[in-house]
Coordinates of C-alpha atoms (C1' of nucleotides) in Angstrom, one line a residue:
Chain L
X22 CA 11.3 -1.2 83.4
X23 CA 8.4 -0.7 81.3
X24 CA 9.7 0.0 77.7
X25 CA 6.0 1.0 76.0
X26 CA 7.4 4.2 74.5
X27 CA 6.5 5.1 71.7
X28 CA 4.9 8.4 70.7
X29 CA 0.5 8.4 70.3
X30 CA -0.6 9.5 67.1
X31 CA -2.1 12.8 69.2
X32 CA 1.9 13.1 70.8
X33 CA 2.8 12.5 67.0
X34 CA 0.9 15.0 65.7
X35 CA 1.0 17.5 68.4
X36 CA 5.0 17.4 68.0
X37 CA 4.6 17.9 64.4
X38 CA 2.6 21.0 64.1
X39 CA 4.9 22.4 66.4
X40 CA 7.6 22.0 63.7
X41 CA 5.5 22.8 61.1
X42 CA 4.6 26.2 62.9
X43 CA 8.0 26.8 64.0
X44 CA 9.7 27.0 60.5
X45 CA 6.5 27.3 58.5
X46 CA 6.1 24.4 57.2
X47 CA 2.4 22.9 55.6
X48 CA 0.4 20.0 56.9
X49 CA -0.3 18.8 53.7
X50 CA -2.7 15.6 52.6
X51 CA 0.8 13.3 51.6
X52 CA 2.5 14.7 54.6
X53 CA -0.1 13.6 56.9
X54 CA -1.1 10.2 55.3
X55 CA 3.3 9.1 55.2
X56 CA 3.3 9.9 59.3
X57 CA -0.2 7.7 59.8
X58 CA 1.6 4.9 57.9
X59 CA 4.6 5.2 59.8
X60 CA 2.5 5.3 63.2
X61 CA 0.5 2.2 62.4
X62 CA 3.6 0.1 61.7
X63 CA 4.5 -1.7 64.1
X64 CA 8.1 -2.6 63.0
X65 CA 10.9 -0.3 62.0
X66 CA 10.0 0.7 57.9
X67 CA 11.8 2.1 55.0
X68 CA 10.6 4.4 52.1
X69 CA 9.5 1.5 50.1
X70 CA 7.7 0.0 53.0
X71 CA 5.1 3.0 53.9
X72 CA 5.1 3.4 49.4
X73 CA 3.3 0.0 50.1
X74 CA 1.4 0.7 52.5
X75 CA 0.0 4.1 50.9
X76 CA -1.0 1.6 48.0
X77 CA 1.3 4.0 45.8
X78 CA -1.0 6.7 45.9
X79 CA 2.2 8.8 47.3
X80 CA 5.0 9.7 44.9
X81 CA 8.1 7.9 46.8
X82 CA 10.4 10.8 46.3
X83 CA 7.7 13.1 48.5
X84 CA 8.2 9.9 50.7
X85 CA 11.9 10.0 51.3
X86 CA 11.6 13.9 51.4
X87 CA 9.2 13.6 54.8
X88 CA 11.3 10.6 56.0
X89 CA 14.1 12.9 55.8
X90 CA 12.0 16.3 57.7
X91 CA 10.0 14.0 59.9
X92 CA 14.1 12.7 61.3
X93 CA 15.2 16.3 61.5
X94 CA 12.5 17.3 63.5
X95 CA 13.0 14.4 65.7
X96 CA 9.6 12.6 64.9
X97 CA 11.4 9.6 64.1
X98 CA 14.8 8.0 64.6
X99 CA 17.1 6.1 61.6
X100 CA 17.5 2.9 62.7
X101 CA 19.4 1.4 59.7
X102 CA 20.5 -2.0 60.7
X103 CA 23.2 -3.2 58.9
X104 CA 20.7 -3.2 56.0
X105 CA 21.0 -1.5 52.5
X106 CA 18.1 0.7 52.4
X107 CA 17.2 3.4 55.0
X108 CA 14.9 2.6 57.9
X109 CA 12.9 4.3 60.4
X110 CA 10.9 3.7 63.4
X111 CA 8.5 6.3 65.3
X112 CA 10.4 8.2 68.0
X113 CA 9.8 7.9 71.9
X114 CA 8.9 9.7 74.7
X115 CA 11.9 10.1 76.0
X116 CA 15.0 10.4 73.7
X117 CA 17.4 9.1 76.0
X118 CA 15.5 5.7 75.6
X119 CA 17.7 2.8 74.6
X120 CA 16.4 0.9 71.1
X121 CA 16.8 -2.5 71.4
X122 CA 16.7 -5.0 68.2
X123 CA 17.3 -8.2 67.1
X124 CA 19.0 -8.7 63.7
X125 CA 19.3 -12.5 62.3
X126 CA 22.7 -12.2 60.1
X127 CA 21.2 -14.2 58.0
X128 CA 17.9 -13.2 56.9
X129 CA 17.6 -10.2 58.1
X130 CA 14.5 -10.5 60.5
X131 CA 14.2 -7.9 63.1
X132 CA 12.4 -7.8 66.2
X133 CA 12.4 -5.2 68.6
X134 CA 13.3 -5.7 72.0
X135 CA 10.7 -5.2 75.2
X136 CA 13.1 -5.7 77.9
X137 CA 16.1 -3.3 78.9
X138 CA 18.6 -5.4 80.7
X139 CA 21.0 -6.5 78.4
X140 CA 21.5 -9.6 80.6
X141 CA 18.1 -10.3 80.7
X142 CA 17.4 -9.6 76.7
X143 CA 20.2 -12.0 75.8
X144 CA 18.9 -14.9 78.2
X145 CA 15.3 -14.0 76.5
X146 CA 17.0 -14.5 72.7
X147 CA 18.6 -17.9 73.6
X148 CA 15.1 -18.6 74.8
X149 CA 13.6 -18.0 71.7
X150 CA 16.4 -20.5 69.8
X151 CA 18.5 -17.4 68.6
X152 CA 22.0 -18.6 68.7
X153 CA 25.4 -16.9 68.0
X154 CA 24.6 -14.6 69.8
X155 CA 26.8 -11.0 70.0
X156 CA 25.9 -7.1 70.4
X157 CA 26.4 -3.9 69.6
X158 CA 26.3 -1.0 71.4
X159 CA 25.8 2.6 69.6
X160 CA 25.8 6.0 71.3
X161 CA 24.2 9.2 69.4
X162 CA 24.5 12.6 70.3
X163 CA 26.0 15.5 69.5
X164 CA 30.1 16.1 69.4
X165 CA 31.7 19.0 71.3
X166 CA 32.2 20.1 67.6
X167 CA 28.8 20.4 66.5
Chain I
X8 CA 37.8 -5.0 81.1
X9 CA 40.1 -4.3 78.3
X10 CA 38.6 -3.9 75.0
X11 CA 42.0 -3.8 72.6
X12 CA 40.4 -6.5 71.3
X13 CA 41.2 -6.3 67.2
X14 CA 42.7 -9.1 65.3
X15 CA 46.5 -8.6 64.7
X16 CA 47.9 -8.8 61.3
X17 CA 49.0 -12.5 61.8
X18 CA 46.0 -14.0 63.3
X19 CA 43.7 -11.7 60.4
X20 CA 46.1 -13.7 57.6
X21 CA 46.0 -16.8 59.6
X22 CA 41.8 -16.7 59.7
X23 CA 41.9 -15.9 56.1
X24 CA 44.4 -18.9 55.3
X25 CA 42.4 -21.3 56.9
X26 CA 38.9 -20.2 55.4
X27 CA 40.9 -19.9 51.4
X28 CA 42.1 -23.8 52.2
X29 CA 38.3 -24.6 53.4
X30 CA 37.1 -23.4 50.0
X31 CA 39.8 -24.1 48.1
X32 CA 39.8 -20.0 47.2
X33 CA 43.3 -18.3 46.6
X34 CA 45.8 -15.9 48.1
X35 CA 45.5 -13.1 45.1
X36 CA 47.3 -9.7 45.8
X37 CA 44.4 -7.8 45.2
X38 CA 43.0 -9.5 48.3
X39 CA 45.9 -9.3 50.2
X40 CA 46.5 -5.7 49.7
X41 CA 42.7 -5.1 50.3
X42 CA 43.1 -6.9 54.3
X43 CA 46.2 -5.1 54.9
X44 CA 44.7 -1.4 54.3
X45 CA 41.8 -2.9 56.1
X46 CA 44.1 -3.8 59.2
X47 CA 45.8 -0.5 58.6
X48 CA 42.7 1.2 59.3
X49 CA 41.9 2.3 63.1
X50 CA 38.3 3.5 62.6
X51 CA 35.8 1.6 60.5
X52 CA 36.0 1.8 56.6
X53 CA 34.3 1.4 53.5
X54 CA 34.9 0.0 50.4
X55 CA 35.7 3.7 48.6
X56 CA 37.8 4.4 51.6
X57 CA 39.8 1.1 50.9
X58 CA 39.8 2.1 47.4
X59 CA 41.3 5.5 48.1
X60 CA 43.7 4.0 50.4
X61 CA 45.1 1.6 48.1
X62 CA 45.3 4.8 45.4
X63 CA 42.9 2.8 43.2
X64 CA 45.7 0.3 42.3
X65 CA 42.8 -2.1 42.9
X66 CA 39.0 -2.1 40.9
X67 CA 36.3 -1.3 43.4
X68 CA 34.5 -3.9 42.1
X69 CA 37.4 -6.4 43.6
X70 CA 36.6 -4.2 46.9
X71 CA 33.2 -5.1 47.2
X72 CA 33.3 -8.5 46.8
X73 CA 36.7 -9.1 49.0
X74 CA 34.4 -7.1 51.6
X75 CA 31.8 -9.1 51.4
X76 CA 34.3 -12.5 51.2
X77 CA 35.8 -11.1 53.9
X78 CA 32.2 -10.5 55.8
X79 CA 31.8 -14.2 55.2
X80 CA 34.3 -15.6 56.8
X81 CA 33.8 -13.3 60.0
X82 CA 36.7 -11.4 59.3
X83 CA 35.3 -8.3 59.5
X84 CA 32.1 -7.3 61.0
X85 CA 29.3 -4.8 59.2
X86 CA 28.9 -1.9 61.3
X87 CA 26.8 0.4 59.1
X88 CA 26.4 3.3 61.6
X89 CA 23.2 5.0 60.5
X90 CA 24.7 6.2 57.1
X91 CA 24.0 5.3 53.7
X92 CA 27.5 3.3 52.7
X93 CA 28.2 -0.2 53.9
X94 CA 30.8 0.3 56.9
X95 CA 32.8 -2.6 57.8
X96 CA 35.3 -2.9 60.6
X97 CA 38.1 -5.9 61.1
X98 CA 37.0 -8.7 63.3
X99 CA 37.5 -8.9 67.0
X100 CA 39.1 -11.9 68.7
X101 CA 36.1 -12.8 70.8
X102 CA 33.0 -12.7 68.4
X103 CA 30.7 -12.5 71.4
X104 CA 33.0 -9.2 71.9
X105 CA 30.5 -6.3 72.3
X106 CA 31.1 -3.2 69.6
X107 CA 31.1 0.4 71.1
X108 CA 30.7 3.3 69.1
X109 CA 29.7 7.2 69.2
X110 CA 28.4 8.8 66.2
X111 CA 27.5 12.4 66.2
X112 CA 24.4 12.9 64.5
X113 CA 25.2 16.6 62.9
X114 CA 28.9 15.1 61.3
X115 CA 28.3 11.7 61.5
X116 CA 31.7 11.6 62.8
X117 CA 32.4 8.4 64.4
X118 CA 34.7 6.9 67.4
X119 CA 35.3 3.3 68.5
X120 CA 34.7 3.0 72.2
X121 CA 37.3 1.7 74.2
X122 CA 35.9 1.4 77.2
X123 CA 33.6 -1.9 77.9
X124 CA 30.8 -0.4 80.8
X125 CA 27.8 1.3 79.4
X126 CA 28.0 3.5 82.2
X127 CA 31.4 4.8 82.2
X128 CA 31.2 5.0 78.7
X129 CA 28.4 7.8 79.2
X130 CA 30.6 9.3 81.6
X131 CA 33.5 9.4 79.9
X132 CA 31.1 11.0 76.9
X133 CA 29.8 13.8 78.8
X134 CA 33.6 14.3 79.6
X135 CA 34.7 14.7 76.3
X136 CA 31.7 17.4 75.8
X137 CA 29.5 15.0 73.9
X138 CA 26.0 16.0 74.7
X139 CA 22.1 15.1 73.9
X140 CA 23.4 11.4 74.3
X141 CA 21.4 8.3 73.8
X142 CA 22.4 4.9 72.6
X143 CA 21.2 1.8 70.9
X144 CA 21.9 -1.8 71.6
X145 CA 21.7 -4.1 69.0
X146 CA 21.9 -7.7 68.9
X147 CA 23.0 -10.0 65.8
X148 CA 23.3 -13.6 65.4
X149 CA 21.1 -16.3 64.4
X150 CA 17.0 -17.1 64.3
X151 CA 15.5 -20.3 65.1
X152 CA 14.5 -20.2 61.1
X153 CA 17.8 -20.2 59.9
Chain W
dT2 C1' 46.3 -27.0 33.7
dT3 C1' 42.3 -25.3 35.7
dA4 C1' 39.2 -23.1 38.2
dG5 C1' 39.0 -19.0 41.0
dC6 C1' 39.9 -14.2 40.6
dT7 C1' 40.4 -9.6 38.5
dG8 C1' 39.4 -5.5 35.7
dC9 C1' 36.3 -3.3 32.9
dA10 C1' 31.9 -2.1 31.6
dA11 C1' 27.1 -2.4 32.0
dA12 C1' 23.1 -3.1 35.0
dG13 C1' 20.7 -2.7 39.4
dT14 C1' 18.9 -0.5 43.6
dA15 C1' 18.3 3.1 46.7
dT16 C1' 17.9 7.9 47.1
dT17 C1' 18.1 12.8 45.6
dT18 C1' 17.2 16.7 42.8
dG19 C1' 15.2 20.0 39.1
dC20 C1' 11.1 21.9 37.8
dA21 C1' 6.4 23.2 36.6
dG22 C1' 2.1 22.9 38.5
dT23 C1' -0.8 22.3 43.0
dG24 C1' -2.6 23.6 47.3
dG25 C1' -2.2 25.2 52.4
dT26 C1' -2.7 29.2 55.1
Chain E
dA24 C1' -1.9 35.5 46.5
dC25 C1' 2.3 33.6 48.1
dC26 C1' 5.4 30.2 48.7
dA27 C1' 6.0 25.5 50.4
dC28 C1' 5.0 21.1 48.6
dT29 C1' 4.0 17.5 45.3
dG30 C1' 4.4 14.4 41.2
dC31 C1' 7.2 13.2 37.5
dA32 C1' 11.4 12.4 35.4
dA33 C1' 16.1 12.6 35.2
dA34 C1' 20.3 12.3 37.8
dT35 C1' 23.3 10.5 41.3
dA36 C1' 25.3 7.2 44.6
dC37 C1' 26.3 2.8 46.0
dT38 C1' 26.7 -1.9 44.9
dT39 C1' 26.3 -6.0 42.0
dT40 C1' 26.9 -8.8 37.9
dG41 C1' 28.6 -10.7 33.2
dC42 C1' 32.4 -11.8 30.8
dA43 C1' 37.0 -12.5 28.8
dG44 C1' 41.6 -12.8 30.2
dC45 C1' 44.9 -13.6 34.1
dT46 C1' 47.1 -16.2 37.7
dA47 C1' 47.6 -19.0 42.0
dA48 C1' 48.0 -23.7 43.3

DNA sequence: TTAGCTGCAAAGTATTTGCAGTGGT
DNA sequence: ACCACTGCAAATACTTTGCAGCTAA
């Protein structure tokens, strides 16, 4: 299974005027620059990451505040793993795709995962010299409450 | 494949026994009160929950770092389920033992999983009236580096 | 007795919010 | 021109740390 998913900057940007039209929102400069950052990263990235990246020339409050509309408009997906601060990554395609990751317990490296069988991904890890080795499995959705 | 897989009150104390001897660290009651409302709890907790649970009879301060002493000694596991607290859970038997959950994304309410196959898990979901599903598999351990 | 541990208070981070001014549309 | 958005600063939430006294071993 080919897991090369993530949304183009056109797919990016074609989904988020959409939103912006839809509740009429603005395409402003800061808006545009924070999704850029977050589409040329490679690896999931917090507030403070894509501050960085911007060189500081975005106030990180504005930051947080897209982080925050960019997830509710589904442009991008909290990944937050096990770590103190917030992260994101750039959504996919298709929602119902899986998101594989790697965590090291100890510090904190992650690496995204290519392949989808977990069989496969955890004989890949031990490859790599990962050891003590266990995983989690999260489902997201909506309740029957919401 | 049955997934009752949490550590009962006597093997929690028993883990903790060893790991106090194999630091010379102490049996306080603080710390003992703090693992007993942590076994108490069925769903995963965090440290103001604890707090609240033991009616603030113990600092929060205490909370933390028995957490984290806790988190140490693989007694509990980190679970931190897309939200902004630290969310710990007790320990399971098997540490290669997978962890299942479902967190609504509009509540955040979450549910352990008891049920070991992705698959039926889905099923069983979609079931319940859980909808717009998707999941993420994570994997934790150790990197070559460390 | 002697460290490790606790409570309390103060300090750190991460994130959010109020508000006046700026800028898309 | 209107109203959403931004930068700045202050506020808040969560967690950690310093320290003096307490207590398990």
């Amino acid at each position: 299974m080919n897991c090369d998913h993530r949304l183009t900057s056109e797919e990016a940007f074609g989904r988020l005027q959409s939103a912006l039209k839809a509740q009429g929102a603005r395409l402003t400069s800061p808006r545009k620059m924070i999704l850029e950052a977050a589409l040329k990263s490679k690896k999931p990235f917090s507030a403070e990451i894509i501050f960085q990246n911007l060189k500081e020339q975005v106030d990180l409050a504005t930051i947080y505040r897209n982080l925050t509309f960019f997830y509710e408009i589904g442009l991008v997906h909290r990944v937050d793993i096990g770590a103190e601060t917030a992260v994101y990554e750039i959504g996919s395609k298709d929602e119902q795709h899986h998101h594989h990751y790697f965590v090291c317990k100890t510090c904190g490296k992650t690496e995204a995962l290519e392949s989808c069988s977990m069989v496969a991904v955890e004989a890949g890890l031990k490859k790599k010299g990962y050891r003590n080795l266990s995983h989690r499995l999260e489902f997201t959705g909506l309740c029957s409450a919401c």
